Structures are given as structure tokens and as C-alpha cells.
Coordinates of N, CA and C in Angstrom, one line a residue:
Q1 N -60.3 -12.6 -23.9 CA -61.2 -13.5 -23.1 C -61.6 -14.8 -23.9
V2 N -61.7 -15.9 -23.2 CA -62.0 -17.1 -23.8 C -63.3 -17.7 -23.2
Q3 N -64.2 -18.1 -24.0 CA -65.4 -18.8 -23.4 C -65.3 -20.3 -23.7
L4 N -65.7 -21.1 -22.8 CA -65.6 -22.5 -22.9 C -67.0 -23.1 -22.6
L5 N -67.4 -24.0 -23.5 CA -68.7 -24.6 -23.4 C -68.6 -26.2 -23.5
E6 N -68.9 -26.8 -22.4 CA -68.8 -28.3 -22.3 C -70.1 -28.9 -22.8
S7 N -70.0 -30.2 -23.2 CA -71.2 -31.0 -23.6 C -70.8 -32.4 -23.5
G8 N -71.8 -33.3 -23.4 CA -71.6 -34.7 -23.4 C -71.7 -35.5 -22.1
G9 N -72.0 -34.8 -21.0 CA -72.1 -35.5 -19.8 C -73.4 -36.3 -19.8
G10 N -73.6 -37.1 -18.7 CA -74.8 -37.9 -18.6 C -74.7 -39.0 -17.6
L11 N -75.6 -39.9 -17.6 CA -75.7 -41.1 -16.7 C -75.3 -42.3 -17.5
V12 N -74.4 -43.1 -16.9 CA -73.9 -44.3 -17.6 C -73.6 -45.4 -16.5
Q13 N -73.8 -46.6 -16.9 CA -73.4 -47.7 -16.0 C -71.9 -47.9 -15.9
A14 N -71.5 -48.5 -14.8 CA -70.1 -48.8 -14.6 C -69.7 -49.7 -15.8
G15 N -68.5 -49.4 -16.3 CA -67.9 -50.1 -17.5 C -68.2 -49.4 -18.8
G16 N -69.1 -48.5 -18.8 CA -69.6 -47.8 -20.0 C -68.6 -46.7 -20.4
S17 N -69.0 -46.0 -21.4 CA -68.2 -44.9 -22.0 C -69.0 -43.6 -22.2
L18 N -68.3 -42.5 -22.1 CA -68.9 -41.2 -22.5 C -67.8 -40.4 -23.1
R19 N -68.2 -39.4 -24.0 CA -67.3 -38.5 -24.6 C -67.7 -37.1 -24.3
L20 N -66.8 -36.4 -23.7 CA -67.1 -35.0 -23.4 C -66.4 -34.1 -24.5
A21 N -67.0 -33.0 -24.7 CA -66.5 -32.0 -25.7 C -66.5 -30.6 -25.0
C22 N -65.4 -29.9 -25.4 CA -65.3 -28.5 -24.9 C -65.0 -27.6 -26.1
A23 N -66.0 -26.7 -26.4 CA -65.8 -25.8 -27.5 C -65.3 -24.5 -27.0
A24 N -64.2 -24.0 -27.5 CA -63.7 -22.7 -27.1 C -64.0 -21.6 -28.1
S25 N -64.3 -20.4 -27.7 CA -64.6 -19.3 -28.5 C -63.9 -18.0 -27.9
G26 N -63.8 -17.0 -28.8 CA -63.2 -15.8 -28.3 C -61.7 -15.8 -28.7
R27 N -60.9 -15.3 -27.8 CA -59.4 -15.2 -28.0 C -58.8 -16.5 -27.7
T28 N -59.0 -17.6 -28.5 CA -58.5 -18.9 -28.2 C -57.0 -19.0 -28.3
S29 N -56.4 -18.1 -29.0 CA -54.9 -18.2 -29.1 C -54.2 -18.0 -27.8
S30 N -55.0 -17.4 -26.8 CA -54.4 -17.1 -25.5 C -54.5 -18.3 -24.6
S31 N -55.1 -19.4 -25.1 CA -55.2 -20.6 -24.2 C -54.4 -21.7 -24.8
S32 N -53.1 -21.7 -24.4 CA -52.1 -22.6 -25.0 C -52.3 -24.1 -24.5
V33 N -52.9 -24.2 -23.3 CA -53.2 -25.5 -22.7 C -54.7 -25.5 -22.3
M34 N -55.3 -26.6 -22.7 CA -56.7 -26.9 -22.3 C -56.8 -28.2 -21.7
G35 N -57.8 -28.4 -20.8 CA -57.9 -29.6 -20.2 C -59.2 -29.8 -19.4
W36 N -59.2 -30.9 -18.6 CA -60.4 -31.3 -17.9 C -60.0 -31.5 -16.4
F37 N -60.9 -30.9 -15.6 CA -60.8 -31.1 -14.1 C -62.2 -31.7 -13.7
R38 N -62.2 -32.2 -12.5 CA -63.5 -32.7 -12.0 C -63.7 -32.4 -10.5
Q39 N -64.9 -32.3 -10.1 CA -65.2 -32.1 -8.7 C -66.4 -32.9 -8.3
A40 N -66.1 -33.8 -7.3 CA -67.2 -34.6 -6.7 C -67.7 -33.9 -5.5
P41 N -68.9 -34.2 -5.1 CA -69.5 -33.6 -3.9 C -68.6 -33.7 -2.7
G42 N -68.4 -32.6 -2.0 CA -67.6 -32.6 -0.8 C -66.1 -32.7 -1.0
K43 N -65.7 -32.7 -2.3 CA -64.2 -32.8 -2.6 C -63.7 -31.6 -3.3
E44 N -62.4 -31.4 -3.3 CA -61.8 -30.4 -4.1 C -61.8 -30.7 -5.6
R45 N -61.7 -29.7 -6.4 CA -61.5 -29.9 -7.8 C -60.2 -30.5 -8.1
E46 N -60.2 -31.5 -8.9 CA -58.9 -32.2 -9.2 C -58.7 -32.4 -10.7
F47 N -57.4 -32.5 -11.0 CA -56.9 -32.6 -12.3 C -57.3 -34.0 -12.9
V48 N -57.7 -33.9 -14.2 CA -58.0 -35.2 -14.9 C -57.0 -35.3 -16.1
A49 N -57.0 -34.4 -17.0 CA -56.2 -34.5 -18.2 C -56.0 -33.1 -18.8
I50 N -54.8 -32.9 -19.5 CA -54.6 -31.7 -20.2 C -53.9 -31.9 -21.5
I51 N -54.0 -31.0 -22.4 CA -53.4 -31.1 -23.7 C -52.9 -29.8 -24.2
R52 N -51.7 -29.8 -24.8 CA -51.1 -28.6 -25.3 C -51.5 -28.3 -26.7
R53 N -51.9 -27.1 -26.9 CA -52.4 -26.7 -28.2 C -51.5 -26.9 -29.4
T54 N -50.2 -26.6 -29.2 CA -49.3 -26.6 -30.3 C -48.9 -28.0 -30.8
D55 N -48.5 -28.8 -29.9 CA -47.9 -30.1 -30.3 C -48.8 -31.3 -29.9
G56 N -49.9 -31.0 -29.2 CA -50.7 -32.1 -28.7 C -50.2 -33.0 -27.6
A57 N -49.1 -32.5 -26.9 CA -48.6 -33.2 -25.7 C -49.8 -33.3 -24.7
T58 N -49.8 -34.4 -24.0 CA -50.9 -34.7 -23.0 C -50.3 -35.1 -21.7
A59 N -51.1 -35.0 -20.7 CA -50.8 -35.5 -19.4 C -52.2 -35.9 -18.7
Q60 N -52.2 -37.0 -18.0 CA -53.4 -37.5 -17.4 C -53.1 -37.8 -15.9
A61 N -54.1 -37.8 -15.1 CA -54.0 -38.2 -13.7 C -53.8 -39.7 -13.7
N62 N -53.2 -40.2 -12.7 CA -52.9 -41.6 -12.5 C -54.3 -42.4 -12.4
S63 N -55.2 -41.8 -11.8 CA -56.5 -42.4 -11.6 C -57.3 -42.7 -12.9
V64 N -56.9 -42.0 -14.0 CA -57.7 -42.2 -15.3 C -56.7 -42.8 -16.4
Q65 N -55.5 -42.9 -16.0 CA -54.5 -43.4 -17.0 C -55.0 -44.8 -17.6
G66 N -55.0 -44.8 -18.9 CA -55.4 -46.1 -19.6 C -56.9 -46.2 -19.8
R67 N -57.7 -45.3 -19.2 CA -59.1 -45.3 -19.4 C -59.6 -44.1 -20.1
F68 N -59.1 -42.9 -19.8 CA -59.5 -41.7 -20.4 C -58.4 -41.2 -21.4
T69 N -58.9 -40.6 -22.5 CA -58.0 -40.0 -23.5 C -58.4 -38.6 -23.9
I70 N -57.5 -37.7 -23.8 CA -57.8 -36.3 -24.2 C -57.3 -36.1 -25.6
S71 N -58.0 -35.3 -26.4 CA -57.6 -35.0 -27.8 C -58.1 -33.6 -28.1
R72 N -57.7 -33.2 -29.3 CA -58.1 -31.8 -29.7 C -58.3 -31.7 -31.2
D73 N -59.1 -30.8 -31.6 CA -59.3 -30.5 -33.0 C -59.1 -28.9 -33.1
N74 N -57.9 -28.5 -33.4 CA -57.6 -27.1 -33.4 C -58.5 -26.3 -34.4
A75 N -58.8 -27.0 -35.5 CA -59.7 -26.3 -36.5 C -61.0 -25.9 -36.0
K76 N -61.5 -26.8 -35.1 CA -62.8 -26.5 -34.4 C -62.7 -25.9 -33.1
N77 N -61.4 -25.6 -32.6 CA -61.2 -25.1 -31.3 C -61.9 -25.9 -30.2
T78 N -61.8 -27.2 -30.3 CA -62.5 -28.1 -29.5 C -61.6 -29.2 -28.9
V79 N -61.8 -29.4 -27.6 CA -61.0 -30.5 -26.9 C -62.0 -31.6 -26.5
Y80 N -61.6 -32.8 -26.5 CA -62.5 -33.9 -26.2 C -61.9 -34.7 -25.1
L81 N -62.7 -35.4 -24.3 CA -62.3 -36.3 -23.3 C -63.1 -37.6 -23.5
Q82 N -62.4 -38.6 -24.0 CA -63.0 -39.9 -24.2 C -62.8 -40.7 -22.9
M83 N -63.9 -41.1 -22.3 CA -63.9 -41.8 -21.0 C -64.4 -43.2 -21.2
N84 N -63.6 -44.2 -21.0 CA -63.9 -45.6 -21.1 C -63.8 -46.3 -19.8
S85 N -64.4 -47.5 -19.7 CA -64.3 -48.2 -18.4 C -64.6 -47.4 -17.2
L86 N -65.7 -46.7 -17.3 CA -66.1 -45.7 -16.2 C -66.4 -46.5 -14.9
K87 N -66.0 -45.8 -13.8 CA -66.3 -46.4 -12.5 C -67.1 -45.4 -11.7
P88 N -67.8 -45.9 -10.7 CA -68.7 -45.0 -9.9 C -67.8 -43.9 -9.3
E89 N -66.6 -44.1 -9.0 CA -65.8 -43.0 -8.4 C -65.4 -41.9 -9.4
D90 N -65.7 -42.1 -10.7 CA -65.6 -41.1 -11.7 C -66.7 -40.1 -11.7
T91 N -67.7 -40.4 -10.9 CA -68.9 -39.5 -10.8 C -68.5 -38.1 -10.3
A92 N -68.8 -37.1 -11.0 CA -68.4 -35.7 -10.7 C -68.9 -34.7 -11.7
V93 N -68.8 -33.5 -11.4 CA -69.0 -32.4 -12.4 C -67.6 -32.2 -13.1
Y94 N -67.6 -32.3 -14.4 CA -66.4 -32.2 -15.2 C -66.3 -30.8 -15.8
Y95 N -65.2 -30.1 -15.5 CA -65.0 -28.8 -16.0 C -63.9 -28.7 -17.0
C96 N -64.2 -28.0 -18.1 CA -63.2 -27.7 -19.1 C -62.4 -26.4 -18.6
A97 N -61.1 -26.4 -18.8 CA -60.3 -25.3 -18.4 C -59.3 -24.9 -19.5
G98 N -58.9 -23.7 -19.5 CA -57.9 -23.2 -20.4 C -57.0 -22.1 -19.8
G99 N -55.8 -22.0 -20.3 CA -54.9 -21.0 -19.8 C -53.7 -20.8 -20.7
G100 N -53.1 -19.7 -20.6 CA -51.9 -19.4 -21.4 C -50.6 -19.8 -20.6
I101 N -50.4 -21.1 -20.5 CA -49.4 -21.7 -19.6 C -48.2 -22.0 -20.4
T102 N -47.1 -21.5 -19.9 CA -45.8 -21.7 -20.6 C -45.0 -22.9 -20.1
Q103 N -45.2 -23.3 -18.8 CA -44.5 -24.4 -18.2 C -45.4 -25.6 -18.3
W104 N -44.8 -26.8 -18.4 CA -45.5 -28.0 -18.6 C -45.0 -29.1 -17.7
P105 N -45.9 -29.9 -17.1 CA -47.4 -29.7 -17.1 C -47.8 -28.9 -15.9
R106 N -49.0 -28.3 -16.0 CA -49.6 -27.5 -14.9 C -50.9 -28.2 -14.6
I107 N -51.0 -28.7 -13.4 CA -52.2 -29.5 -13.1 C -53.0 -29.0 -11.9
R108 N -52.7 -27.8 -11.5 CA -53.5 -27.2 -10.4 C -54.6 -26.2 -10.9
P109 N -55.8 -26.3 -10.4 CA -56.9 -25.5 -10.9 C -56.6 -24.0 -10.9
Y110 N -55.9 -23.5 -9.9 CA -55.6 -22.1 -9.8 C -54.7 -21.6 -11.0
E111 N -54.0 -22.5 -11.7 CA -53.1 -22.1 -12.7 C -53.9 -21.8 -14.0
Y112 N -55.2 -22.0 -14.1 CA -56.0 -21.9 -15.3 C -56.9 -20.7 -15.2
D113 N -57.0 -19.9 -16.3 CA -57.7 -18.7 -16.3 C -59.1 -18.8 -16.7
Y114 N -59.4 -19.8 -17.5 CA -60.8 -19.8 -18.2 C -61.4 -21.2 -17.8
W115 N -62.7 -21.1 -17.5 CA -63.5 -22.3 -17.1 C -64.8 -22.3 -17.8
G116 N -65.2 -23.6 -18.1 CA -66.6 -23.8 -18.5 C -67.6 -23.9 -17.3
Q117 N -68.8 -24.1 -17.6 CA -69.8 -24.1 -16.6 C -69.9 -25.5 -15.9
G118 N -69.3 -26.5 -16.5 CA -69.3 -27.8 -16.0 C -70.4 -28.7 -16.6
T119 N -70.2 -30.0 -16.6 CA -71.1 -31.0 -17.1 C -71.1 -32.2 -16.2
Q120 N -72.3 -32.6 -15.8 CA -72.4 -33.7 -14.8 C -72.1 -35.1 -15.5
V121 N -71.3 -35.9 -14.8 CA -71.1 -37.3 -15.2 C -71.4 -38.1 -14.0
T122 N -72.4 -39.0 -14.2 CA -72.8 -39.9 -13.1 C -72.6 -41.4 -13.6
V123 N -71.9 -42.1 -12.8 CA -71.7 -43.5 -13.2 C -72.3 -44.4 -12.1
S124 N -73.3 -45.2 -12.5 CA -74.0 -46.0 -11.6 C -73.3 -47.4 -11.5
S125 N -73.4 -48.0 -10.3 CA -72.8 -49.3 -10.1 C -73.8 -50.5 -10.4

């Protein structure tokens, strides 16, 4: 079992930046891919970015390409999401996810086994 704990959400003006962190504990070796998804009110949960534990390969959604960067610190079992040039449409609850995924990339929520409780990101215009 893997436990995920997010931090770093908050309220920011459009154009601003936030950095999210996701600390993993437990059987972290079973989570070969970790990433971020988000869910806005009335919408389905959607893929944001993922990173592979072994070689650091990443994938991002087109909507955040060039603005968001995912990174990892394996020694700390922590994954980060640096969000720059934030837009009001980025407002959502951001969830950290992990899974023992062998094929790459996997961007659908149901493909992930472990989830954090979520952290709210609100971008004001």
C-alpha cells in the first residue's frame, strides 16, 4: 500500500506561480509512475502530468505544456508540480496519483491505484 500526501495549493492571481508537492510513504517501490490529475467543479478528473520513477521520463497535458513542470526527488519519495503562468481555467482540486504501470504513458485516472486527498488550487482573474 502507498500513501500520498499533497501540499502547496492555495489562491493565486492569474500569471502567478505555485508549487505542489506529493510525499509518498509505505510501499513506494510499487508506484513506478507518479503524477498529477485535476478536477474542476462539474468536470471529470483529467490528466495533468506524470513522471516515471526510474528514469524521470515525463509527459504533460497539452493544456499545461510549457507552463507546468513535473519533477521528482526519489531520496525523499516526493514528486513536485511547478505551475507557472497560471490561468483561471487551471482552478481545480489537484490530486497526486501513483501506480505500478509498465506501459508508458498512461494518462487515465482509472489506471492509477493510489491517490492523495487533493489540494485546492484557485486562480483569480
